[in-house]
C-alpha cells in the first residue's frame, strides 16, 4: 500500500464518520471483566499467549459498540518482554503478528455480519497496531514520568522499538498508534524510525500528561510537537491515558501547536499507581459524562475520540451515539 493511499484510508474514515471517528476503549479492563488474569509485566499482552479468544471477543464488543478504529493488544507486547518470559525470538514475533491478526479477523467478521443489516450505521473499522512506550515495557510507571535515566538515549530507544515496528507493519495493520509517549526524546525516536524504515501506513503519536499542561517529563507540548510537526510520516497527534478533565484545555492547546489531526482517548479519571500496580480512586467520568463532552471535544477539533484505561464498550457506545446524534 502506498503512503498516500494509506493516509486516505484514515481521512476517508474520519469523513465517513461525520468528521470525527470513534476508537475503542480500555482493553485490559474489558479482558479482566471476562475473567482474564493480567497482573503481569506483559499486562494485556499476556492474553496473546493464554486467552487469544478473549482478545477477539473484546474487539467484537467494541465494534458492536460503534468503534471505527480497533487498537491491537500489543501495547505491552515487546520482543524483550517475551524473551524474558522464556519465549524464543520467533515465538515473540509470532505473538506480535497475532495481535494484528486477531483484530483484523474480528473487524472482517463483524463487517461481513453488518452487510445484511438494513440501515446500519457502522463503518468498516481500521486496525491500529499499538506501540507502547519504553516505559510501558519497563512496567514501572515511567510512562507517566518520562524519567528513563541517564543510560537511555535516542539510539537505545530506536533499537528498542525497531524490530517490533517492523514485525507489526509486516502483519498488515491499517495504521500505527504510538501510545503514552512521555517525553520529547522518545517522540524523536519514533519519528526517526518511521523515516528510517520508510513506513508507508499512517501513524499517530500520543502523549500522556499528569498535570494537564505538559508531557510527563515536564517538557512543554510545544517542544514535543516541534519534533512531530516536521514529519510527514506522523499524520495525527494527541493524548491518551490522561484524566478526561484535562482534555478540553489540551485540545485548545494542541490546536495552536499543530495542523495535524488530533486524537484523544483519556482514561476514566482513576489514577494508576505504577509501583503498587493498582488503580486509585479519583475524579472519574461516567458514561453519561463522556456522552456530554464527546461532541464538545469534536467541536474543539478532535478528529478521533475514544477511551483508554477503565473505559468500556458502554463508554464507547455513549460516545458513538452522542457524536452521531449531534453531527
PDB file of C-alpha atoms in Angstrom:
ATOM      1  CA  UNK A   1       0.000   0.000   0.000  1.00  0.00           C
ATOM      2  CA  UNK A   2       1.388   3.416  -0.940  1.00  0.00           C
ATOM      3  CA  UNK A   3       1.648   6.079   1.732  1.00  0.00           C
ATOM      4  CA  UNK A   4      -0.870   8.435   0.099  1.00  0.00           C
ATOM      5  CA  UNK A   5      -3.407   5.629  -0.313  1.00  0.00           C
ATOM      6  CA  UNK A   6      -2.889   4.583   3.301  1.00  0.00           C
ATOM      7  CA  UNK A   7      -3.351   8.114   4.539  1.00  0.00           C
ATOM      8  CA  UNK A   8      -6.564   8.486   2.553  1.00  0.00           C
ATOM      9  CA  UNK A   9      -7.944   5.449   4.432  1.00  0.00           C
ATOM     10  CA  UNK A  10      -7.774   7.389   7.697  1.00  0.00           C
ATOM     11  CA  UNK A  11      -9.024  10.627   6.168  1.00  0.00           C
ATOM     12  CA  UNK A  12     -11.877   8.801   4.447  1.00  0.00           C
ATOM     13  CA  UNK A  13     -12.894   7.085   7.675  1.00  0.00           C
ATOM     14  CA  UNK A  14     -12.982  10.387   9.554  1.00  0.00           C
ATOM     15  CA  UNK A  15     -15.108  11.885   6.785  1.00  0.00           C
ATOM     16  CA  UNK A  16     -17.495   8.911   6.700  1.00  0.00           C
ATOM     17  CA  UNK A  17     -17.852   9.159  10.467  1.00  0.00           C
ATOM     18  CA  UNK A  18     -19.081  12.740  10.139  1.00  0.00           C
ATOM     19  CA  UNK A  19     -15.764  14.469  10.802  1.00  0.00           C
ATOM     20  CA  UNK A  20     -14.800  12.567  13.940  1.00  0.00           C
ATOM     21  CA  UNK A  21     -14.105   8.839  14.154  1.00  0.00           C
ATOM     22  CA  UNK A  22     -14.621   6.735  17.274  1.00  0.00           C
ATOM     23  CA  UNK A  23     -11.929   4.391  18.523  1.00  0.00           C
ATOM     24  CA  UNK A  24     -12.240   1.627  21.087  1.00  0.00           C
ATOM     25  CA  UNK A  25     -11.727   1.821  24.843  1.00  0.00           C
ATOM     26  CA  UNK A  26      -9.906   0.132  27.690  1.00  0.00           C
ATOM     27  CA  UNK A  27      -8.612  -3.285  26.681  1.00  0.00           C
ATOM     28  CA  UNK A  28      -7.239  -4.710  29.913  1.00  0.00           C
ATOM     29  CA  UNK A  29     -10.349  -3.501  31.759  1.00  0.00           C
ATOM     30  CA  UNK A  30     -12.588  -5.495  29.456  1.00  0.00           C
ATOM     31  CA  UNK A  31     -10.360  -8.567  29.451  1.00  0.00           C
ATOM     32  CA  UNK A  32     -10.498  -8.626  33.247  1.00  0.00           C
ATOM     33  CA  UNK A  33     -14.289  -8.388  33.140  1.00  0.00           C
ATOM     34  CA  UNK A  34     -14.211 -11.688  31.232  1.00  0.00           C
ATOM     35  CA  UNK A  35     -12.042 -13.346  33.849  1.00  0.00           C
ATOM     36  CA  UNK A  36      -8.586 -12.823  32.359  1.00  0.00           C
ATOM     37  CA  UNK A  37      -5.746 -12.560  34.870  1.00  0.00           C
ATOM     38  CA  UNK A  38      -3.285  -9.951  33.605  1.00  0.00           C
ATOM     39  CA  UNK A  39      -1.390  -8.897  36.728  1.00  0.00           C
ATOM     40  CA  UNK A  40       1.863  -9.377  34.877  1.00  0.00           C
ATOM     41  CA  UNK A  41       4.599  -7.239  33.264  1.00  0.00           C
ATOM     42  CA  UNK A  42       3.128  -8.256  29.882  1.00  0.00           C
ATOM     43  CA  UNK A  43      -0.276  -6.910  31.009  1.00  0.00           C
ATOM     44  CA  UNK A  44      -2.993  -7.477  28.397  1.00  0.00           C
ATOM     45  CA  UNK A  45      -0.389  -8.940  26.015  1.00  0.00           C
ATOM     46  CA  UNK A  46      -0.385 -11.984  28.312  1.00  0.00           C
ATOM     47  CA  UNK A  47      -3.696 -12.952  26.694  1.00  0.00           C
ATOM     48  CA  UNK A  48      -1.932 -13.350  23.352  1.00  0.00           C
ATOM     49  CA  UNK A  49      -0.342 -16.387  24.983  1.00  0.00           C
ATOM     50  CA  UNK A  50      -3.107 -17.621  27.279  1.00  0.00           C
ATOM     51  CA  UNK A  51      -6.503 -16.361  26.053  1.00  0.00           C
ATOM     52  CA  UNK A  52      -6.442 -15.167  22.422  1.00  0.00           C
ATOM     53  CA  UNK A  53     -10.171 -15.903  22.073  1.00  0.00           C
ATOM     54  CA  UNK A  54     -10.863 -13.263  24.730  1.00  0.00           C
ATOM     55  CA  UNK A  55      -8.913 -10.680  22.737  1.00  0.00           C
ATOM     56  CA  UNK A  56     -11.092 -11.289  19.700  1.00  0.00           C
ATOM     57  CA  UNK A  57     -14.205 -11.191  21.880  1.00  0.00           C
ATOM     58  CA  UNK A  58     -13.247  -7.770  23.268  1.00  0.00           C
ATOM     59  CA  UNK A  59     -12.560  -6.457  19.763  1.00  0.00           C
ATOM     60  CA  UNK A  60     -16.036  -7.616  18.713  1.00  0.00           C
ATOM     61  CA  UNK A  61     -17.642  -5.918  21.722  1.00  0.00           C
ATOM     62  CA  UNK A  62     -16.056  -2.598  20.804  1.00  0.00           C
ATOM     63  CA  UNK A  63     -17.105  -2.935  17.171  1.00  0.00           C
ATOM     64  CA  UNK A  64     -20.682  -3.614  18.259  1.00  0.00           C
ATOM     65  CA  UNK A  65     -20.469  -0.504  20.470  1.00  0.00           C
ATOM     66  CA  UNK A  66     -19.633   1.630  17.424  1.00  0.00           C
ATOM     67  CA  UNK A  67     -15.829   1.765  17.291  1.00  0.00           C
ATOM     68  CA  UNK A  68     -14.453   2.865  13.914  1.00  0.00           C
ATOM     69  CA  UNK A  69     -10.870   2.042  14.931  1.00  0.00           C
ATOM     70  CA  UNK A  70      -9.618  -1.040  16.782  1.00  0.00           C
ATOM     71  CA  UNK A  71      -6.293  -0.849  18.623  1.00  0.00           C
ATOM     72  CA  UNK A  72      -4.370  -4.113  18.833  1.00  0.00           C
ATOM     73  CA  UNK A  73      -3.404  -5.876  22.064  1.00  0.00           C
ATOM     74  CA  UNK A  74       0.310  -5.176  21.512  1.00  0.00           C
ATOM     75  CA  UNK A  75       0.733  -2.136  23.797  1.00  0.00           C
ATOM     76  CA  UNK A  76       2.922  -4.039  26.239  1.00  0.00           C
ATOM     77  CA  UNK A  77       3.939  -6.770  23.796  1.00  0.00           C
ATOM     78  CA  UNK A  78       7.662  -6.375  23.159  1.00  0.00           C
ATOM     79  CA  UNK A  79      10.419  -8.664  21.958  1.00  0.00           C
ATOM     80  CA  UNK A  80      12.470  -8.172  25.184  1.00  0.00           C
ATOM     81  CA  UNK A  81       9.347  -8.764  27.257  1.00  0.00           C
ATOM     82  CA  UNK A  82       8.593 -12.053  25.531  1.00  0.00           C
ATOM     83  CA  UNK A  83      12.237 -13.152  25.706  1.00  0.00           C
ATOM     84  CA  UNK A  84      12.225 -12.505  29.453  1.00  0.00           C
ATOM     85  CA  UNK A  85       9.320 -14.962  29.735  1.00  0.00           C
ATOM     86  CA  UNK A  86      11.406 -17.685  28.103  1.00  0.00           C
ATOM     87  CA  UNK A  87       9.913 -17.418  24.626  1.00  0.00           C
ATOM     88  CA  UNK A  88      12.137 -17.550  21.567  1.00  0.00           C
ATOM     89  CA  UNK A  89      12.582 -14.595  19.230  1.00  0.00           C
ATOM     90  CA  UNK A  90      10.451 -16.357  16.622  1.00  0.00           C
ATOM     91  CA  UNK A  91       7.683 -17.045  19.155  1.00  0.00           C
ATOM     92  CA  UNK A  92       7.707 -13.411  20.283  1.00  0.00           C
ATOM     93  CA  UNK A  93       7.447 -12.139  16.722  1.00  0.00           C
ATOM     94  CA  UNK A  94       4.624 -14.580  16.017  1.00  0.00           C
ATOM     95  CA  UNK A  95       2.680 -13.220  19.001  1.00  0.00           C
ATOM     96  CA  UNK A  96       3.149  -9.642  17.796  1.00  0.00           C
ATOM     97  CA  UNK A  97       1.748 -10.604  14.402  1.00  0.00           C
ATOM     98  CA  UNK A  98      -1.070 -12.448  16.146  1.00  0.00           C
ATOM     99  CA  UNK A  99      -2.179  -9.212  17.844  1.00  0.00           C
ATOM    100  CA  UNK A 100      -2.820  -7.701  14.416  1.00  0.00           C
ATOM    101  CA  UNK A 101      -4.341 -10.890  13.003  1.00  0.00           C
ATOM    102  CA  UNK A 102      -6.895 -11.145  15.823  1.00  0.00           C
ATOM    103  CA  UNK A 103      -8.027  -7.547  15.316  1.00  0.00           C
ATOM    104  CA  UNK A 104      -8.232  -7.904  11.533  1.00  0.00           C
ATOM    105  CA  UNK A 105     -10.212 -11.138  11.841  1.00  0.00           C
ATOM    106  CA  UNK A 106     -12.644  -9.531  14.281  1.00  0.00           C
ATOM    107  CA  UNK A 107     -13.041  -6.489  12.020  1.00  0.00           C
ATOM    108  CA  UNK A 108     -13.660  -8.590   8.913  1.00  0.00           C
ATOM    109  CA  UNK A 109     -16.115 -10.923  10.651  1.00  0.00           C
ATOM    110  CA  UNK A 110     -18.061  -8.016  12.118  1.00  0.00           C
ATOM    111  CA  UNK A 111     -18.114  -6.076   8.848  1.00  0.00           C
ATOM    112  CA  UNK A 112     -19.382  -9.103   6.942  1.00  0.00           C
ATOM    113  CA  UNK A 113     -22.145  -9.591   9.510  1.00  0.00           C
ATOM    114  CA  UNK A 114     -23.354  -5.985   9.252  1.00  0.00           C
ATOM    115  CA  UNK A 115     -23.817  -6.055   5.479  1.00  0.00           C
ATOM    116  CA  UNK A 116     -27.152  -7.838   5.832  1.00  0.00           C
ATOM    117  CA  UNK A 117     -28.488  -5.301   8.354  1.00  0.00           C
ATOM    118  CA  UNK A 118     -30.519  -2.644   6.509  1.00  0.00           C
ATOM    119  CA  UNK A 119     -29.717   0.934   7.535  1.00  0.00           C
ATOM    120  CA  UNK A 120     -26.882   0.006   9.874  1.00  0.00           C
ATOM    121  CA  UNK A 121     -24.706   2.939  10.933  1.00  0.00           C
ATOM    122  CA  UNK A 122     -21.393   1.113  11.157  1.00  0.00           C
ATOM    123  CA  UNK A 123     -18.250   1.995   9.235  1.00  0.00           C
ATOM    124  CA  UNK A 124     -15.665  -0.564   8.161  1.00  0.00           C
ATOM    125  CA  UNK A 125     -13.202  -0.222  11.035  1.00  0.00           C
ATOM    126  CA  UNK A 126      -9.481   0.355  10.670  1.00  0.00           C
ATOM    127  CA  UNK A 127      -6.948  -1.624  12.714  1.00  0.00           C
ATOM    128  CA  UNK A 128      -4.260   0.385  14.526  1.00  0.00           C
ATOM    129  CA  UNK A 129      -1.209  -1.543  15.728  1.00  0.00           C
ATOM    130  CA  UNK A 130      -0.430  -0.370  19.254  1.00  0.00           C
ATOM    131  CA  UNK A 131       3.174   0.507  20.084  1.00  0.00           C
ATOM    132  CA  UNK A 132       3.527   1.292  23.773  1.00  0.00           C
ATOM    133  CA  UNK A 133       6.297   3.474  25.125  1.00  0.00           C
ATOM    134  CA  UNK A 134       9.588   2.180  26.525  1.00  0.00           C
ATOM    135  CA  UNK A 135       8.179   2.922  29.976  1.00  0.00           C
ATOM    136  CA  UNK A 136       5.272   0.555  29.315  1.00  0.00           C
ATOM    137  CA  UNK A 137       7.775  -2.250  28.723  1.00  0.00           C
ATOM    138  CA  UNK A 138       9.607  -1.377  31.951  1.00  0.00           C
ATOM    139  CA  UNK A 139       6.238  -1.683  33.761  1.00  0.00           C
ATOM    140  CA  UNK A 140       7.476   0.651  36.500  1.00  0.00           C
ATOM    141  CA  UNK A 141       5.192   3.604  35.834  1.00  0.00           C
ATOM    142  CA  UNK A 142       7.848   5.578  33.962  1.00  0.00           C
ATOM    143  CA  UNK A 143       5.484   6.138  31.025  1.00  0.00           C
ATOM    144  CA  UNK A 144       3.840   8.592  33.437  1.00  0.00           C
ATOM    145  CA  UNK A 145       7.087  10.277  34.491  1.00  0.00           C
ATOM    146  CA  UNK A 146       9.267  10.221  31.397  1.00  0.00           C
ATOM    147  CA  UNK A 147      12.258   9.513  33.626  1.00  0.00           C
ATOM    148  CA  UNK A 148      14.171   6.793  31.815  1.00  0.00           C
ATOM    149  CA  UNK A 149      17.516   7.527  33.438  1.00  0.00           C
ATOM    150  CA  UNK A 150      20.861   8.706  32.040  1.00  0.00           C
ATOM    151  CA  UNK A 151      21.605   5.453  30.193  1.00  0.00           C
ATOM    152  CA  UNK A 152      18.634   5.753  27.830  1.00  0.00           C
ATOM    153  CA  UNK A 153      19.459   7.779  24.742  1.00  0.00           C
ATOM    154  CA  UNK A 154      17.953   8.211  21.269  1.00  0.00           C
ATOM    155  CA  UNK A 155      19.728   5.193  19.782  1.00  0.00           C
ATOM    156  CA  UNK A 156      18.691   2.910  22.627  1.00  0.00           C
ATOM    157  CA  UNK A 157      15.044   3.898  22.186  1.00  0.00           C
ATOM    158  CA  UNK A 158      15.205   3.345  18.431  1.00  0.00           C
ATOM    159  CA  UNK A 159      16.834  -0.048  18.956  1.00  0.00           C
ATOM    160  CA  UNK A 160      14.107  -0.957  21.441  1.00  0.00           C
ATOM    161  CA  UNK A 161      11.247  -0.051  19.102  1.00  0.00           C
ATOM    162  CA  UNK A 162      12.699  -1.023  15.702  1.00  0.00           C
ATOM    163  CA  UNK A 163      12.047  -4.762  15.421  1.00  0.00           C
ATOM    164  CA  UNK A 164       8.592  -4.536  16.978  1.00  0.00           C
ATOM    165  CA  UNK A 165       7.702  -1.797  14.497  1.00  0.00           C
ATOM    166  CA  UNK A 166       8.950  -3.913  11.579  1.00  0.00           C
ATOM    167  CA  UNK A 167       7.047  -7.022  12.690  1.00  0.00           C
ATOM    168  CA  UNK A 168       3.793  -5.170  13.317  1.00  0.00           C
ATOM    169  CA  UNK A 169       3.928  -3.430   9.942  1.00  0.00           C
ATOM    170  CA  UNK A 170       4.607  -6.783   8.229  1.00  0.00           C
ATOM    171  CA  UNK A 171       1.416  -8.125   9.849  1.00  0.00           C
ATOM    172  CA  UNK A 172      -0.695  -5.674   7.820  1.00  0.00           C
ATOM    173  CA  UNK A 173      -2.444  -3.168  10.101  1.00  0.00           C
ATOM    174  CA  UNK A 174      -4.076  -0.078   8.599  1.00  0.00           C
ATOM    175  CA  UNK A 175      -2.170   2.327  10.811  1.00  0.00           C
ATOM    176  CA  UNK A 176       0.233   2.612  13.748  1.00  0.00           C
ATOM    177  CA  UNK A 177      -0.557   4.019  17.191  1.00  0.00           C
ATOM    178  CA  UNK A 178       2.389   5.080  19.353  1.00  0.00           C
ATOM    179  CA  UNK A 179       0.877   5.414  22.829  1.00  0.00           C
ATOM    180  CA  UNK A 180       1.630   7.077  26.183  1.00  0.00           C
ATOM    181  CA  UNK A 181       4.852   8.658  24.933  1.00  0.00           C
ATOM    182  CA  UNK A 182       6.170  10.582  27.962  1.00  0.00           C
ATOM    183  CA  UNK A 183       8.957  12.763  26.601  1.00  0.00           C
ATOM    184  CA  UNK A 184      10.427  14.533  23.598  1.00  0.00           C
ATOM    185  CA  UNK A 185      13.303  12.034  23.278  1.00  0.00           C
ATOM    186  CA  UNK A 186      11.036   9.057  22.651  1.00  0.00           C
ATOM    187  CA  UNK A 187       8.853  11.084  20.290  1.00  0.00           C
ATOM    188  CA  UNK A 188      12.010  11.894  18.320  1.00  0.00           C
ATOM    189  CA  UNK A 189      12.961   8.208  18.288  1.00  0.00           C
ATOM    190  CA  UNK A 190       9.538   7.255  16.894  1.00  0.00           C
ATOM    191  CA  UNK A 191       9.709   9.932  14.193  1.00  0.00           C
ATOM    192  CA  UNK A 192      13.209   8.902  13.108  1.00  0.00           C
ATOM    193  CA  UNK A 193      12.211   5.228  13.000  1.00  0.00           C
ATOM    194  CA  UNK A 194       9.242   5.969  10.746  1.00  0.00           C
ATOM    195  CA  UNK A 195      11.603   7.747   8.370  1.00  0.00           C
ATOM    196  CA  UNK A 196      14.425   5.179   8.543  1.00  0.00           C
ATOM    197  CA  UNK A 197      12.056   2.259   7.972  1.00  0.00           C
ATOM    198  CA  UNK A 198      10.162   4.198   5.276  1.00  0.00           C
ATOM    199  CA  UNK A 199       6.817   3.269   6.817  1.00  0.00           C
ATOM    200  CA  UNK A 200       4.012   3.546   4.264  1.00  0.00           C
ATOM    201  CA  UNK A 201       0.945   3.500   6.518  1.00  0.00           C
ATOM    202  CA  UNK A 202      -0.450   6.377   8.616  1.00  0.00           C
ATOM    203  CA  UNK A 203       0.623   6.774  12.230  1.00  0.00           C
ATOM    204  CA  UNK A 204      -0.259   8.791  15.257  1.00  0.00           C
ATOM    205  CA  UNK A 205       1.845   9.623  18.277  1.00  0.00           C
ATOM    206  CA  UNK A 206       0.014  10.230  21.542  1.00  0.00           C
ATOM    207  CA  UNK A 207       1.471  11.561  24.755  1.00  0.00           C
ATOM    208  CA  UNK A 208       0.237  11.154  28.284  1.00  0.00           C
ATOM    209  CA  UNK A 209       0.061  14.007  30.811  1.00  0.00           C
ATOM    210  CA  UNK A 210      -0.060  14.034  34.581  1.00  0.00           C
ATOM    211  CA  UNK A 211      -0.580  17.776  35.133  1.00  0.00           C
ATOM    212  CA  UNK A 212      -2.789  18.728  32.186  1.00  0.00           C
ATOM    213  CA  UNK A 213      -0.234  21.192  30.857  1.00  0.00           C
ATOM    214  CA  UNK A 214       2.957  19.346  29.904  1.00  0.00           C
ATOM    215  CA  UNK A 215       4.272  15.948  28.908  1.00  0.00           C
ATOM    216  CA  UNK A 216       5.011  13.676  31.908  1.00  0.00           C
ATOM    217  CA  UNK A 217       8.713  14.573  31.635  1.00  0.00           C
ATOM    218  CA  UNK A 218       7.861  18.207  32.348  1.00  0.00           C
ATOM    219  CA  UNK A 219       8.728  19.234  28.789  1.00  0.00           C
ATOM    220  CA  UNK A 220       6.224  21.521  27.124  1.00  0.00           C
ATOM    221  CA  UNK A 221       3.990  20.134  24.420  1.00  0.00           C
ATOM    222  CA  UNK A 222       5.369  22.840  22.156  1.00  0.00           C
ATOM    223  CA  UNK A 223       8.823  21.247  22.454  1.00  0.00           C
ATOM    224  CA  UNK A 224       7.372  17.802  21.779  1.00  0.00           C
ATOM    225  CA  UNK A 225       5.171  18.878  18.874  1.00  0.00           C
ATOM    226  CA  UNK A 226       8.014  20.726  17.162  1.00  0.00           C
ATOM    227  CA  UNK A 227       9.537  17.290  16.547  1.00  0.00           C
ATOM    228  CA  UNK A 228       6.299  15.805  15.201  1.00  0.00           C
ATOM    229  CA  UNK A 229       5.264  18.744  13.023  1.00  0.00           C
ATOM    230  CA  UNK A 230       8.367  18.352  10.865  1.00  0.00           C
ATOM    231  CA  UNK A 231       7.498  14.770   9.946  1.00  0.00           C
ATOM    232  CA  UNK A 232       5.293  13.791   7.019  1.00  0.00           C
ATOM    233  CA  UNK A 233       5.142  10.254   8.435  1.00  0.00           C
ATOM    234  CA  UNK A 234       3.198  11.349  11.528  1.00  0.00           C
ATOM    235  CA  UNK A 235      -0.371  12.008  10.454  1.00  0.00           C
ATOM    236  CA  UNK A 236      -2.030  12.643  13.786  1.00  0.00           C
ATOM    237  CA  UNK A 237      -1.009  13.591  17.306  1.00  0.00           C
ATOM    238  CA  UNK A 238      -2.784  13.566  20.600  1.00  0.00           C
ATOM    239  CA  UNK A 239      -3.226  12.483  24.170  1.00  0.00           C
ATOM    240  CA  UNK A 240      -4.111   9.151  25.730  1.00  0.00           C
ATOM    241  CA  UNK A 241      -4.434   7.718  29.226  1.00  0.00           C
ATOM    242  CA  UNK A 242      -4.689  11.158  30.790  1.00  0.00           C
ATOM    243  CA  UNK A 243      -7.616  12.169  33.011  1.00  0.00           C
ATOM    244  CA  UNK A 244     -10.630  13.243  30.936  1.00  0.00           C
ATOM    245  CA  UNK A 245     -10.935  16.609  32.668  1.00  0.00           C
ATOM    246  CA  UNK A 246      -7.603  17.583  31.068  1.00  0.00           C
ATOM    247  CA  UNK A 247      -8.827  17.021  27.518  1.00  0.00           C
ATOM    248  CA  UNK A 248     -10.666  20.260  26.786  1.00  0.00           C
ATOM    249  CA  UNK A 249      -7.765  22.543  27.678  1.00  0.00           C
ATOM    250  CA  UNK A 250      -5.233  20.247  25.980  1.00  0.00           C
ATOM    251  CA  UNK A 251      -7.294  20.229  22.800  1.00  0.00           C
ATOM    252  CA  UNK A 252      -7.260  24.033  22.753  1.00  0.00           C
ATOM    253  CA  UNK A 253      -3.500  23.985  23.293  1.00  0.00           C
ATOM    254  CA  UNK A 254      -2.881  21.338  20.620  1.00  0.00           C
ATOM    255  CA  UNK A 255      -4.920  23.270  18.036  1.00  0.00           C
ATOM    256  CA  UNK A 256      -2.459  26.132  18.468  1.00  0.00           C
ATOM    257  CA  UNK A 257       0.568  23.852  18.176  1.00  0.00           C
ATOM    258  CA  UNK A 258      -0.204  21.692  15.132  1.00  0.00           C
ATOM    259  CA  UNK A 259      -2.208  21.393  11.936  1.00  0.00           C
ATOM    260  CA  UNK A 260      -2.204  17.587  12.155  1.00  0.00           C
ATOM    261  CA  UNK A 261      -5.334  15.648  13.081  1.00  0.00           C
ATOM    262  CA  UNK A 262      -5.826  15.393  16.851  1.00  0.00           C
ATOM    263  CA  UNK A 263      -6.610  12.113  18.628  1.00  0.00           C
ATOM    264  CA  UNK A 264      -7.897  11.972  22.210  1.00  0.00           C
ATOM    265  CA  UNK A 265      -8.594   8.882  24.277  1.00  0.00           C
ATOM    266  CA  UNK A 266      -8.456   9.565  28.003  1.00  0.00           C
ATOM    267  CA  UNK A 267      -8.847   7.106  30.826  1.00  0.00           C
ATOM    268  CA  UNK A 268     -11.840   7.197  33.163  1.00  0.00           C
ATOM    269  CA  UNK A 269     -10.127   9.595  35.559  1.00  0.00           C
ATOM    270  CA  UNK A 270      -8.921   6.983  38.021  1.00  0.00           C
ATOM    271  CA  UNK A 271      -5.192   7.150  38.775  1.00  0.00           C
ATOM    272  CA  UNK A 272      -2.843   4.244  38.105  1.00  0.00           C
ATOM    273  CA  UNK A 273      -0.195   3.608  40.743  1.00  0.00           C
ATOM    274  CA  UNK A 274       2.558   2.143  38.560  1.00  0.00           C
ATOM    275  CA  UNK A 275       4.567   0.843  41.517  1.00  0.00           C
ATOM    276  CA  UNK A 276       1.703  -0.643  43.516  1.00  0.00           C
ATOM    277  CA  UNK A 277       0.079  -1.886  40.266  1.00  0.00           C
ATOM    278  CA  UNK A 278      -3.408  -0.754  41.215  1.00  0.00           C
ATOM    279  CA  UNK A 279      -5.958   1.946  40.474  1.00  0.00           C
ATOM    280  CA  UNK A 280      -6.573   4.699  42.995  1.00  0.00           C
ATOM    281  CA  UNK A 281      -9.984   6.364  43.159  1.00  0.00           C
ATOM    282  CA  UNK A 282     -10.102   9.896  41.806  1.00  0.00           C
ATOM    283  CA  UNK A 283     -12.296  12.275  39.835  1.00  0.00           C
ATOM    284  CA  UNK A 284     -13.981   9.923  37.368  1.00  0.00           C
ATOM    285  CA  UNK A 285     -16.122  10.431  34.291  1.00  0.00           C
ATOM    286  CA  UNK A 286     -19.056   8.073  33.884  1.00  0.00           C
ATOM    287  CA  UNK A 287     -20.531   7.126  30.526  1.00  0.00           C
ATOM    288  CA  UNK A 288     -23.114   9.895  30.832  1.00  0.00           C
ATOM    289  CA  UNK A 289     -20.352  12.494  31.188  1.00  0.00           C
ATOM    290  CA  UNK A 290     -18.441  11.132  28.181  1.00  0.00           C
ATOM    291  CA  UNK A 291     -21.711  11.413  26.256  1.00  0.00           C
ATOM    292  CA  UNK A 292     -21.857  15.130  27.060  1.00  0.00           C
ATOM    293  CA  UNK A 293     -18.198  16.007  26.475  1.00  0.00           C
ATOM    294  CA  UNK A 294     -17.536  13.993  23.287  1.00  0.00           C
ATOM    295  CA  UNK A 295     -19.423  16.401  20.974  1.00  0.00           C
ATOM    296  CA  UNK A 296     -17.665  19.313  22.661  1.00  0.00           C
ATOM    297  CA  UNK A 297     -14.253  17.701  22.100  1.00  0.00           C
ATOM    298  CA  UNK A 298     -15.169  17.127  18.451  1.00  0.00           C
ATOM    299  CA  UNK A 299     -16.222  20.757  18.085  1.00  0.00           C
ATOM    300  CA  UNK A 300     -12.899  21.837  19.610  1.00  0.00           C
ATOM    301  CA  UNK A 301     -11.039  19.948  16.891  1.00  0.00           C
ATOM    302  CA  UNK A 302     -10.705  16.279  17.864  1.00  0.00           C
ATOM    303  CA  UNK A 303     -10.777  14.026  14.786  1.00  0.00           C
ATOM    304  CA  UNK A 304     -10.656  10.721  16.699  1.00  0.00           C
ATOM    305  CA  UNK A 305     -12.192  10.171  20.143  1.00  0.00           C
ATOM    306  CA  UNK A 306     -12.108   7.027  22.271  1.00  0.00           C
ATOM    307  CA  UNK A 307     -11.233   5.737  25.687  1.00  0.00           C
ATOM    308  CA  UNK A 308      -8.239   4.270  27.458  1.00  0.00           C
ATOM    309  CA  UNK A 309      -7.900   2.511  30.805  1.00  0.00           C
ATOM    310  CA  UNK A 310     -11.070   1.769  32.781  1.00  0.00           C
ATOM    311  CA  UNK A 311     -13.385   2.767  29.949  1.00  0.00           C
ATOM    312  CA  UNK A 312     -15.617   0.051  28.499  1.00  0.00           C
ATOM    313  CA  UNK A 313     -17.783  -0.759  25.468  1.00  0.00           C
ATOM    314  CA  UNK A 314     -20.647   1.094  27.137  1.00  0.00           C
ATOM    315  CA  UNK A 315     -18.419   4.198  27.261  1.00  0.00           C
ATOM    316  CA  UNK A 316     -17.667   3.864  23.555  1.00  0.00           C
ATOM    317  CA  UNK A 317     -21.346   3.305  22.760  1.00  0.00           C
ATOM    318  CA  UNK A 318     -22.190   6.523  24.633  1.00  0.00           C
ATOM    319  CA  UNK A 319     -19.505   8.449  22.711  1.00  0.00           C
ATOM    320  CA  UNK A 320     -20.546   6.970  19.355  1.00  0.00           C
ATOM    321  CA  UNK A 321     -24.238   7.687  19.891  1.00  0.00           C
ATOM    322  CA  UNK A 322     -23.548  11.241  21.082  1.00  0.00           C
ATOM    323  CA  UNK A 323     -21.369  12.039  18.067  1.00  0.00           C
ATOM    324  CA  UNK A 324     -23.885  10.576  15.604  1.00  0.00           C
ATOM    325  CA  UNK A 325     -26.818  12.401  17.184  1.00  0.00           C
ATOM    326  CA  UNK A 326     -25.080  15.782  17.076  1.00  0.00           C
ATOM    327  CA  UNK A 327     -23.300  15.535  13.703  1.00  0.00           C
TER     328      UNK A 327
END
